[in-house]
Short mmCIF file of C-alpha atoms and ligand atoms in Angstrom, two decimals:
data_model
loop_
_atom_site.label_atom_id
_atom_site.label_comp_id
_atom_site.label_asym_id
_atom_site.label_seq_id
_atom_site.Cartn_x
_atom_site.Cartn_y
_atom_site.Cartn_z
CA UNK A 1349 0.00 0.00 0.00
CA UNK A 1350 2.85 2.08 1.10
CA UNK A 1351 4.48 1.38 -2.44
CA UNK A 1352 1.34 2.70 -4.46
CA UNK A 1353 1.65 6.35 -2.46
CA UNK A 1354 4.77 6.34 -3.23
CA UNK A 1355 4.52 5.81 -7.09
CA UNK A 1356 1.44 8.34 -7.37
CA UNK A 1357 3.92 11.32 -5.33
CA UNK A 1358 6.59 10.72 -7.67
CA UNK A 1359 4.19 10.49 -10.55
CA UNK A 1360 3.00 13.81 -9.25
CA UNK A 1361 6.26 15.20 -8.77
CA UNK A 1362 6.93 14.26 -12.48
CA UNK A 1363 4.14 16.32 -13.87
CA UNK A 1364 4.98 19.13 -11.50
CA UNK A 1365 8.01 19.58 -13.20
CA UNK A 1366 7.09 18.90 -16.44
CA UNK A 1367 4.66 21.65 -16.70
CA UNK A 1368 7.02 24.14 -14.67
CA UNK A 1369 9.19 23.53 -17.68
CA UNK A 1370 6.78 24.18 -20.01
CA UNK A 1371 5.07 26.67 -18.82
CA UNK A 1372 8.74 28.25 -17.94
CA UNK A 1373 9.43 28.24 -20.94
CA UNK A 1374 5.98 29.92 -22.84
CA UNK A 1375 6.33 33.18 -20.69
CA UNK A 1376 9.64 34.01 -23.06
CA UNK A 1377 6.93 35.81 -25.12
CA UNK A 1378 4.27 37.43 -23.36
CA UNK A 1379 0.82 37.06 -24.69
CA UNK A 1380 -0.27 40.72 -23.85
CA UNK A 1381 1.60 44.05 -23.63
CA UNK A 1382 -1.21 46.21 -24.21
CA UNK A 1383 -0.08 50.01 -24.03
CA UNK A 1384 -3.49 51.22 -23.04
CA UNK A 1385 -6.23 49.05 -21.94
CA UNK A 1386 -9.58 49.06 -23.74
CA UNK A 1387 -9.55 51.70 -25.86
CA UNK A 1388 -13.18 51.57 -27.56
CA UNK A 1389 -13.19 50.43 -30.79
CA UNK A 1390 -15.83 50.84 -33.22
CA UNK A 1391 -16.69 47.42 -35.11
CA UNK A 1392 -17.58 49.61 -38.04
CA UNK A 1393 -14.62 51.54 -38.73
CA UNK A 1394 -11.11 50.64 -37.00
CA UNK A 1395 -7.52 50.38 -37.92
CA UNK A 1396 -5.69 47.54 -37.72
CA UNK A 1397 -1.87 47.05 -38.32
CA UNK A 1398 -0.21 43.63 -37.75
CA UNK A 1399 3.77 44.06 -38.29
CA UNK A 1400 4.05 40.18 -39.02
CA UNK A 1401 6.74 38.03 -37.21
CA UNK A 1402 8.55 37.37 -40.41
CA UNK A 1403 12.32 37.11 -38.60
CA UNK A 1404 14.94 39.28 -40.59
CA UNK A 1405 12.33 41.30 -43.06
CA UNK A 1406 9.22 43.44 -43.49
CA UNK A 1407 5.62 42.63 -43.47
CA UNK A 1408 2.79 44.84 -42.82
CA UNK A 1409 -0.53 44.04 -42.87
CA UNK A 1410 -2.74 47.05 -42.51
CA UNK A 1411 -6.94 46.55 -42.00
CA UNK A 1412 -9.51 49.22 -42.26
CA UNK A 1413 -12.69 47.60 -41.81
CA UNK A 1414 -11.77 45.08 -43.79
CA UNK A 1415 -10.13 46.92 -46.19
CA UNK A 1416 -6.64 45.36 -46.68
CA UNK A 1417 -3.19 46.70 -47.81
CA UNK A 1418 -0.06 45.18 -47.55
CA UNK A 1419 3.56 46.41 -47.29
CA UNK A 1420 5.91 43.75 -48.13
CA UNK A 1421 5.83 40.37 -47.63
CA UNK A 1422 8.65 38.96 -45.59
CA UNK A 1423 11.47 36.26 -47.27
CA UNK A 1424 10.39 33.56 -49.44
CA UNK A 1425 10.24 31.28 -47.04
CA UNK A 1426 7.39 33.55 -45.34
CA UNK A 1427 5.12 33.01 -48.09
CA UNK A 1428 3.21 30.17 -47.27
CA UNK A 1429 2.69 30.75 -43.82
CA UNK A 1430 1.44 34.75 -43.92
CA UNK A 1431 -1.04 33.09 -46.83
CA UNK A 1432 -2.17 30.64 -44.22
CA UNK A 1433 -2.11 33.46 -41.60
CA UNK A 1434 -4.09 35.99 -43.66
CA UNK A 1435 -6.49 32.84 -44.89
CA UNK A 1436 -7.33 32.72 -41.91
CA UNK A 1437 -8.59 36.28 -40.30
CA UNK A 1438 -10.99 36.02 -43.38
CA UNK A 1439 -9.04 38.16 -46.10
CA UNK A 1440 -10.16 37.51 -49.89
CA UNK A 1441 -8.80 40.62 -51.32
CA UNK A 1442 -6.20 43.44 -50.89
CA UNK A 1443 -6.76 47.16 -52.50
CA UNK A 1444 -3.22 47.17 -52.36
CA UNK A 1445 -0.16 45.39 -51.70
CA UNK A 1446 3.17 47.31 -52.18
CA UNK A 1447 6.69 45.78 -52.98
CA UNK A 1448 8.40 49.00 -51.25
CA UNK A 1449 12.12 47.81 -52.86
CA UNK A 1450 13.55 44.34 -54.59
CA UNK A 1451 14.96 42.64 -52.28
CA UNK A 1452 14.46 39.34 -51.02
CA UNK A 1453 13.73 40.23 -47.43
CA UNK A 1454 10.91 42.73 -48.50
CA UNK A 1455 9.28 41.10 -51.92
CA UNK A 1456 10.35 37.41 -50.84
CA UNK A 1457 7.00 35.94 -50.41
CA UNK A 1458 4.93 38.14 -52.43
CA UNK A 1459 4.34 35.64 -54.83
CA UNK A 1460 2.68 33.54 -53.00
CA UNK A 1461 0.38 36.27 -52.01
CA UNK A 1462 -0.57 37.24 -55.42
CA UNK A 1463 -0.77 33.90 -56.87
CA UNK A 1464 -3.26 32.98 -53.27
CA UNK A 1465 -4.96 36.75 -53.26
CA UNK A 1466 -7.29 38.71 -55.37
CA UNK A 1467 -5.34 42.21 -55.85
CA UNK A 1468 -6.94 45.63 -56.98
CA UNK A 1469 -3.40 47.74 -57.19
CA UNK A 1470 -0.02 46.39 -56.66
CA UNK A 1471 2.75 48.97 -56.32
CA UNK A 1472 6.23 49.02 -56.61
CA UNK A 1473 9.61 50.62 -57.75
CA UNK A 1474 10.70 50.18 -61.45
CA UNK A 1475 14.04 48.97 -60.06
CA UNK A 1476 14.83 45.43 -62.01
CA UNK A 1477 17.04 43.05 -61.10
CA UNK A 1478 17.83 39.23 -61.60
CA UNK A 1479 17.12 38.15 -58.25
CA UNK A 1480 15.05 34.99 -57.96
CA UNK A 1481 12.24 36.81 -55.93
CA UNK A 1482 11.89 39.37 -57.93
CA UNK A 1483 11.08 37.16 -61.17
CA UNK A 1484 9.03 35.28 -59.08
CA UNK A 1485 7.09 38.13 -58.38
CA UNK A 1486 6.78 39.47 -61.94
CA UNK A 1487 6.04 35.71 -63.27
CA UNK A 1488 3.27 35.79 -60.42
CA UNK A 1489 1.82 39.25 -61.46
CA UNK A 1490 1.97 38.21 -65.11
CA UNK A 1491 0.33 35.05 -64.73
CA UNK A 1492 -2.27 36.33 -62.57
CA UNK A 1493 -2.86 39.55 -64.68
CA UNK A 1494 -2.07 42.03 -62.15
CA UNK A 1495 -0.57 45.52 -63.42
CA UNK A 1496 2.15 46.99 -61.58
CA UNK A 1497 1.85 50.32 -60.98
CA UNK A 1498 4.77 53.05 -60.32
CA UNK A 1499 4.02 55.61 -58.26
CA UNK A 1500 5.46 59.01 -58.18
CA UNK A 1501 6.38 60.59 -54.94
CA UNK A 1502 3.08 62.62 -53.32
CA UNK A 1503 1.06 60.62 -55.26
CA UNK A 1504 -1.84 59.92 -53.00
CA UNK A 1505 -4.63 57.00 -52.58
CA UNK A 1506 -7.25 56.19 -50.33
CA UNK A 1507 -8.47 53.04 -48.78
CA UNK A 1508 -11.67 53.61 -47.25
CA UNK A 1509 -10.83 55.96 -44.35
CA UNK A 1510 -7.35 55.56 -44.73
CA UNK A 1511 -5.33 58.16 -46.77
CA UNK A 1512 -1.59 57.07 -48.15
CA UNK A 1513 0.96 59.52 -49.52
CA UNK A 1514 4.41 58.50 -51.06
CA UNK A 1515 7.20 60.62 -50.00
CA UNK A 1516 9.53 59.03 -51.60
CA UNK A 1517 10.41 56.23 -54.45
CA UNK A 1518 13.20 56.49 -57.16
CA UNK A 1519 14.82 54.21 -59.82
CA UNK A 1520 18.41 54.13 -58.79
CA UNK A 1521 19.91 50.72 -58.91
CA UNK A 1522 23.24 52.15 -57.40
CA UNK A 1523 21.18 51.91 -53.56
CA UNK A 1524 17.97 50.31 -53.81
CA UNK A 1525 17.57 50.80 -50.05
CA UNK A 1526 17.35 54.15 -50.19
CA UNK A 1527 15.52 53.89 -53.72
CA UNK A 1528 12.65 52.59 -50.71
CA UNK A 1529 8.72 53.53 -51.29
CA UNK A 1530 8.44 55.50 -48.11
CA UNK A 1531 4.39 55.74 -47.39
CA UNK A 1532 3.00 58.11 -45.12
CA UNK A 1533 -0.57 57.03 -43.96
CA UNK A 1534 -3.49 59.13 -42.12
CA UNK A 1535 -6.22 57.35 -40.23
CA UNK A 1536 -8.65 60.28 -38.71
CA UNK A 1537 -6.75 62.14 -36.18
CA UNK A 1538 -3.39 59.08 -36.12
CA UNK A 1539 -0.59 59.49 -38.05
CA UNK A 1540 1.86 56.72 -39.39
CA UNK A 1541 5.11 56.50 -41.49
CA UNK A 1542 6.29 53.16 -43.21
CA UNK A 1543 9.93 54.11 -44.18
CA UNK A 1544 11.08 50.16 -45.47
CA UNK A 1545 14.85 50.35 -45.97
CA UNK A 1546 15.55 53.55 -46.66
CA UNK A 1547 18.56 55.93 -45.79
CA UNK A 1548 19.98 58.87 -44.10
CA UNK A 1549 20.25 60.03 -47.69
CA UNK A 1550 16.42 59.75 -48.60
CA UNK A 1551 15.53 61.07 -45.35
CA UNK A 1552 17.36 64.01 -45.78
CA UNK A 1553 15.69 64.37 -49.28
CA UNK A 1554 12.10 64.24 -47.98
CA UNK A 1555 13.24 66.21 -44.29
CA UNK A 1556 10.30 69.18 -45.50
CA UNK A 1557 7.43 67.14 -46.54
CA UNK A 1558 7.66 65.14 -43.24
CA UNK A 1559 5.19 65.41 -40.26
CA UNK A 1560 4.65 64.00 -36.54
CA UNK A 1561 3.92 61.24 -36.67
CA UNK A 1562 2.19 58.70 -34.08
CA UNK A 1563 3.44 55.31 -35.49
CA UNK A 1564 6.63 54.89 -37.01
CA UNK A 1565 8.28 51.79 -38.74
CA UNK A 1566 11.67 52.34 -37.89
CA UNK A 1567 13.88 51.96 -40.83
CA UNK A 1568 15.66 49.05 -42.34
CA UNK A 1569 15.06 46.88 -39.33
CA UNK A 1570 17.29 49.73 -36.84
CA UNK A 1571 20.07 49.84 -39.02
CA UNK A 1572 22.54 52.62 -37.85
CA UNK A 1573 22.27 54.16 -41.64
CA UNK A 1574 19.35 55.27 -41.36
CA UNK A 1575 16.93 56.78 -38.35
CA UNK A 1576 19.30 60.13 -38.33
CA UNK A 1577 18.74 62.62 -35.30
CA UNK A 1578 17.51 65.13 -37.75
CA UNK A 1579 14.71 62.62 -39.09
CA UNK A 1580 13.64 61.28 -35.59
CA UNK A 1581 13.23 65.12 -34.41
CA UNK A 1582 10.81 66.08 -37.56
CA UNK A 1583 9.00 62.79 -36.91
CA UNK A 1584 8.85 62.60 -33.01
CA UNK A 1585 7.59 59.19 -33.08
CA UNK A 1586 5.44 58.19 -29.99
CA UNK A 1587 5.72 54.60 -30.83
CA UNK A 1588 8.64 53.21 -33.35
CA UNK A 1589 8.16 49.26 -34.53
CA UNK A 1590 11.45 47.05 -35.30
CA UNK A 1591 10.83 44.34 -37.59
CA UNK A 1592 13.67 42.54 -37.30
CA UNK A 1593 15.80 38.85 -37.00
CA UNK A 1594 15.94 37.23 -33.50
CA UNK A 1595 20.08 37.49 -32.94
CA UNK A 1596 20.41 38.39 -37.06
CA UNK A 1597 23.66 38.23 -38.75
CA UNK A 1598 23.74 41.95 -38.64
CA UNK A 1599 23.38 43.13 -35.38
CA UNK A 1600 20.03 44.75 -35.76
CA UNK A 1601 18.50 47.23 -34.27
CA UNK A 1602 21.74 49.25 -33.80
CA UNK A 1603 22.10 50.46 -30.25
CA UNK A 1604 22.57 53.89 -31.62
CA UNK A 1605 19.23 53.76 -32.93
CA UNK A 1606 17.68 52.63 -29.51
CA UNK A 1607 19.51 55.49 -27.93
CA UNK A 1608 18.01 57.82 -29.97
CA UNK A 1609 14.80 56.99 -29.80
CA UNK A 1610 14.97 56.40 -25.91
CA UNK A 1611 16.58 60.17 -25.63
CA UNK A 1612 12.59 61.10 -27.69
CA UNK A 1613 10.73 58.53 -25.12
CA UNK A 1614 9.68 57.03 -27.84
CA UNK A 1615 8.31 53.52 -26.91
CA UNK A 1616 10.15 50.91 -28.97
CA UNK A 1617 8.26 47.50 -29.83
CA UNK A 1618 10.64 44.55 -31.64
CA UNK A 1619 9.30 41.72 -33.41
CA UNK A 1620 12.46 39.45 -32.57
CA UNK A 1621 11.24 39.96 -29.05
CA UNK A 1622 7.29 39.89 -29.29
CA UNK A 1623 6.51 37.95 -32.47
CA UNK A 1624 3.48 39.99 -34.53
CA UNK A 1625 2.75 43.11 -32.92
CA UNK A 1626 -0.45 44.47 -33.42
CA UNK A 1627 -1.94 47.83 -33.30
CA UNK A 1628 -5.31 49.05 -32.44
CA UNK A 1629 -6.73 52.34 -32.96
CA UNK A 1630 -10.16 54.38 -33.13
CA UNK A 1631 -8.52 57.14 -34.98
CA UNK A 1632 -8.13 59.16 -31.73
CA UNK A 1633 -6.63 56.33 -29.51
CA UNK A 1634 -3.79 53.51 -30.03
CA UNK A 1635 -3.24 50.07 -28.34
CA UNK A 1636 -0.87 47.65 -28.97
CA UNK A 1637 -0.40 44.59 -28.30
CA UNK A 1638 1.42 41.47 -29.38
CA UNK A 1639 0.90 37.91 -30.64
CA UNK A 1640 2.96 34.75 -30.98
CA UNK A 1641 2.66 33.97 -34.49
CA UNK A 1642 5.19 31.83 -35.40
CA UNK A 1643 5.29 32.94 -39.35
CA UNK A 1644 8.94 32.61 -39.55
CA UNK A 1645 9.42 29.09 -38.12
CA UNK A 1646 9.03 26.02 -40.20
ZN1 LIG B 2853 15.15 44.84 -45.47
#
């Protein structure tokens, strides 16, 4: 009899510490980090922006009442899973997805989206190159009968309450980086500023037509070429986003970056430390939160 007890308290003690482990090791991401609790949200018009957890790239998925647009679509090996992903919060169609430059990181798994997505306008530079991606993307478009459109810089466009503006694109092959579609977007009384991987350069270029801004994707994923004083202190970003690599090759986001952006208070949000991070707002109000995802895991 003695025996039995003893077997079911070390049985016990077994589970004990199996789910200590396990549960030890879930908290690395936290489920919620919500800036501001319950903010009210109106089911009828909203804004949406998931910055997907695509590891070392960009992908930005922006809703406005179902209204879809999408800024890049994370590497090639990202494809399948943001399909899945997007498949599965209901979206049919985008009114636009932009390619902001052609590099792998950025258009990687764009193909995928078009070939999986219906697609109104699809933007992007008229930088070509030979990269594998970037064919793939073109051999998508073609085969799906998609135009791609070139904008010119303050071309505007509206998706439903949503208003975009390009401040910047160009053709130079010599830096596609800072060749970059930088989109500045207006949702009621929120501003945001997607800047993909452009430069000091650029920024200097478009330094007048900038404004505050509310949201800002920090640019090409905190490297230390781009984000200059002079850029941050036109912007004066109350919340920057980092899409960037967990412990990446490159040593992304450059502390120099952080500093700077600490010395403006702005609050900094990393998706190598909390997956998709997604943002809420009413137009007035902004929430974020975050959301283990996964995409860029096989
Ligand atoms: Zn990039």
């Amino acid at each position: 009899m003695k025996n039995k007890y003893n077997i079911i308290f070390f049985l016990l003690i077994i589970v004990f510490i199996a789910s200590y482990l396990y549960y030890s090791k879930s908290i690395d991401i936290k489920e919620e980090i919500p800036i501001k609790e319950n903010i009210e949200i109106n089911k009828e018009d909203y804004l949406k922006i998931y910055f997907m957890d695509v590891g070392q790239a960009d992908c930005i998925l922006i809703d406005n009442n179902k209204n879809y647009v999408l800024i890049d679509g994370g590497n090639t090996i990202d494809g399948k899973k943001l399909v899945k992903y997007f498949k599965s919060i209901g979206i049919e169609k985008f009114d636009y997805v932009i390619g902001t430059h052609p590099h792998e990181d950025h258009i990687g798994g764009l193909n995928f989206i078009i070939y999986n997505f219906k697609i109104d306008h699809f933007l992007t530079t008229n930088i070509k190159t030979d990269y594998k991606s970037y064919t793939n993307m073109l051999n998508a478009l073609e085969n799906e009968n998609i135009k791609l459109e070139i904008p010119n810089i303050n071309d505007t466009f509206k998706v439903n309450n949503l208003l975009f503006k390009v401040l910047y694109i160009d053709d130079n092959t010599e830096d596609i980086n800072a060749s970059s579609i930088v989109l500045e977007m207006n949702y009621k009384d929120t501003n945001y500023l997607f800047t993909a991987d452009t430069t000091t350069d650029t920024e200097k270029k478009i330094l007048d037509s900038l404004n505050e801004v509310d949201v800002l994707k920090v640019a090409h994923h905190g490297s230390q070429y781009a984000s200059s004083a002079q850029f941050l202190l036109k912007t004066k970003p109350k919340y920057a986003i980092i899409s960037v690599g967990k412990d990446n090759e490159y040593g992304y986001p450059k502390q120099v970056v952080l500093d700077k952006l600490n010395e403006l208070n702005t609050k900094v949000y990393r998706t190598d430390e909390l997956s998709t991070i997604i943002l809420s707002s009413n137009g007035k109000d902004i929430e974020i939160t975050n959301k283990y995802t996964d995409t860029n895991k096989e």
